[in-house]
């Protein structure tokens, strides 16, 4: 099939489209970076020459071969530097492709989530997972919602929060006041759930006192059941609980999966998040991989 001219908008005569031969085949070339023969085309109206990849997201990429393996490595607890070494490219190249893959994953995930509006969910589990940017004194909170039946991640939001406990004083002295953005994170998460979940659905969470108002705000007719969080077990990254029966198992299991498969979330890792943007993008990649390959459809 012949594509339309990418410069169709600038044509003096608009009624000559690709169907009546404004675009003609114009040979092909060998693309060395992925060993493919790529077709070229020429527009007879404006004389513009282009190829199959003109206008696509991967236009002018030089390392197309690493996209798919890098995607799998980043969702399998491999650091960006080690991925660069394994794939034989520079670490800066990995960062560029990391961002590219994240944007693709985000788009695909958005499409997947939009399908829930045809079959809204009646049960949702949600909670927060804690990590930090650059230092433990700058904690981050990752709010996530999970479908308990399929363990698919329904939404994820990253927000900054101030340090707590013994670290609070040191953090205040060293880095100044840090705003607590978790409330906005929960609001964003629940706002995104509105089209995907039935209004009279059941929500399950731990006994965080901040949760009930948020649930009531977006789902006034829903039932919200809370359970006390058990003590973390050593297995399951401290996310799986030492309970005979864990009512929040799907959620805790998902948190453990996040920790085990994103090396920046591993306990006692020396591979830390440097920026919120980086964490968000890495989460986008993992969530896409988790929902596509690690959970049943
Ligand atoms: Zn043209």
XYZ file of C-alpha atoms in Angstrom, residues 5-206:
202
model
C 2.576 12.431 0.867
C 3.797 13.727 4.263
C 3.640 17.250 2.831
C 0.086 16.884 1.546
C -0.978 19.958 3.551
C 1.334 22.197 1.511
C 0.062 20.988 -1.869
C -1.434 23.703 -4.061
C -4.130 21.276 -5.316
C -5.673 19.303 -2.454
C -7.823 16.878 -4.429
C -4.991 14.752 -5.827
C -4.488 12.102 -3.147
C -2.352 8.954 -3.062
C -5.216 6.888 -4.517
C -4.899 8.564 -7.927
C -1.197 8.218 -8.143
C 0.257 11.364 -6.591
C 2.778 9.114 -4.815
C 4.886 6.700 -6.839
C 7.331 3.987 -5.795
C 10.853 5.308 -5.923
C 13.186 2.407 -5.252
C 14.399 1.223 -1.873
C 17.450 1.245 0.327
C 19.118 -1.152 2.732
C 18.867 -0.003 6.316
C 21.993 -1.283 8.017
C 20.872 -0.767 11.630
C 18.246 -3.506 11.412
C 19.156 -5.150 8.053
C 15.887 -4.298 6.344
C 15.082 -3.251 2.837
C 13.110 -0.009 3.171
C 10.854 1.242 0.373
C 11.133 4.800 -0.850
C 8.427 6.945 -2.431
C 8.218 10.161 -4.365
C 5.350 12.632 -4.522
C 4.585 13.713 -8.093
C 2.879 16.888 -6.955
C 5.585 18.425 -4.784
C 8.547 16.201 -5.627
C 9.144 15.231 -2.001
C 10.980 11.940 -1.534
C 10.376 9.870 1.571
C 10.520 6.322 2.885
C 8.335 3.901 4.819
C 9.750 5.154 8.096
C 9.233 8.879 7.421
C 6.800 10.248 9.958
C 6.878 7.160 12.182
C 8.079 7.313 15.781
C 11.215 5.362 14.955
C 12.244 7.654 12.088
C 16.019 8.235 12.087
C 16.700 5.864 14.961
C 20.064 4.204 14.549
C 19.842 1.459 17.160
C 16.508 -0.154 16.373
C 17.886 -3.554 17.310
C 18.162 -2.671 21.003
C 14.574 -1.481 21.510
C 13.022 -4.865 22.182
C 15.821 -6.391 24.324
C 16.216 -3.160 26.292
C 12.483 -3.143 27.033
C 12.713 -6.653 28.481
C 15.908 -5.933 30.458
C 14.507 -2.774 32.055
C 11.487 -4.752 33.257
C 13.717 -7.523 34.639
C 15.786 -5.823 37.343
C 18.725 -4.889 35.107
C 20.278 -1.465 35.647
C 20.606 0.987 32.779
C 24.389 0.784 32.908
C 24.408 -3.011 32.844
C 21.869 -2.978 30.011
C 24.243 -0.717 28.061
C 27.081 -3.172 28.649
C 24.997 -6.211 27.715
C 23.688 -4.609 24.530
C 27.024 -3.108 23.531
C 25.871 0.500 23.354
C 26.756 3.621 25.291
C 24.892 4.389 28.516
C 23.685 7.673 27.035
C 22.121 5.723 24.173
C 20.341 3.583 26.739
C 18.904 6.693 28.415
C 17.571 7.980 25.090
C 15.955 4.646 24.221
C 14.704 4.249 27.808
C 12.714 7.453 27.342
C 11.511 6.398 23.907
C 10.362 2.987 25.181
C 8.649 4.624 28.170
C 6.619 6.897 25.899
C 5.591 3.925 23.735
C 4.627 1.910 26.818
C 2.587 4.788 28.201
C 0.619 5.041 24.964
C -0.006 1.300 24.783
C -1.083 1.230 28.433
C -3.495 4.118 27.847
C -5.111 2.155 25.005
C -5.344 -0.954 27.182
C -6.917 0.922 30.086
C -9.503 2.547 27.835
C -10.971 -0.936 27.247
C -12.127 -1.094 30.878
C -14.920 1.353 30.131
C -16.732 -1.434 28.242
C -16.294 -3.857 31.147
C -15.887 -1.833 34.362
C -14.388 -3.541 37.397
C -16.306 -4.278 40.584
C -13.287 -4.849 42.875
C -10.112 -2.786 43.320
C -7.210 -2.964 45.770
C -4.961 0.045 46.320
C -2.024 1.115 48.475
C 1.197 3.108 48.552
C 4.741 1.914 48.090
C 7.616 3.961 49.416
C 10.905 4.749 47.719
C 13.113 7.816 47.452
C 14.846 10.104 44.993
C 18.625 10.478 45.353
C 18.592 10.063 49.168
C 16.422 8.422 51.822
C 15.844 11.933 53.138
C 13.729 12.684 50.048
C 11.090 9.965 50.056
C 8.650 9.325 47.247
C 5.311 7.626 47.459
C 4.016 5.432 44.640
C 0.242 5.014 44.819
C -1.091 2.082 42.866
C -4.380 0.334 42.203
C -4.628 -3.321 41.244
C -7.383 -5.576 39.907
C -7.439 -8.384 42.537
C -8.714 -10.988 40.070
C -6.062 -10.626 37.376
C -3.340 -8.744 39.343
C -3.180 -6.198 36.526
C -2.045 -2.711 37.496
C -4.850 -0.197 36.889
C -3.040 2.995 37.716
C 0.127 4.338 39.267
C 1.037 7.804 40.550
C 4.318 9.117 41.961
C 4.318 11.918 44.535
C 6.870 13.559 46.782
C 6.495 13.345 50.549
C 8.495 14.626 53.537
C 10.773 12.296 55.482
C 9.334 10.725 58.611
C 10.566 9.473 61.958
C 14.172 9.991 62.945
C 15.063 11.209 59.459
C 12.545 14.067 59.525
C 14.801 16.424 61.503
C 17.929 15.729 59.458
C 16.018 16.076 56.199
C 14.535 19.415 57.248
C 17.958 20.753 58.191
C 19.676 19.525 55.055
C 17.093 20.006 52.317
C 14.494 22.343 53.816
C 10.772 21.842 53.843
C 9.484 19.187 51.478
C 5.898 19.363 50.346
C 3.574 16.422 50.877
C 2.080 15.773 47.437
C 0.507 12.409 48.220
C -3.012 13.826 48.395
C -2.778 15.006 44.789
C -1.372 11.632 43.795
C -4.346 9.783 45.302
C -6.746 12.223 43.669
C -5.118 11.705 40.268
C -5.201 7.938 40.761
C -8.886 7.862 41.688
C -9.819 10.293 38.956
C -8.246 7.930 36.428
C -10.194 5.007 37.951
C -13.616 6.654 37.547
C -14.269 5.501 33.945
C -12.814 2.026 34.629
C -14.626 1.023 37.818
C -18.342 0.562 38.595
C -19.788 3.295 40.850
C -20.895 0.695 43.430
C -17.607 -1.236 43.392
C -15.720 -2.585 46.399
C -12.390 -1.010 47.394
C -9.841 -2.728 49.616
C -6.890 -1.055 51.332
C -4.991 -0.886 54.607
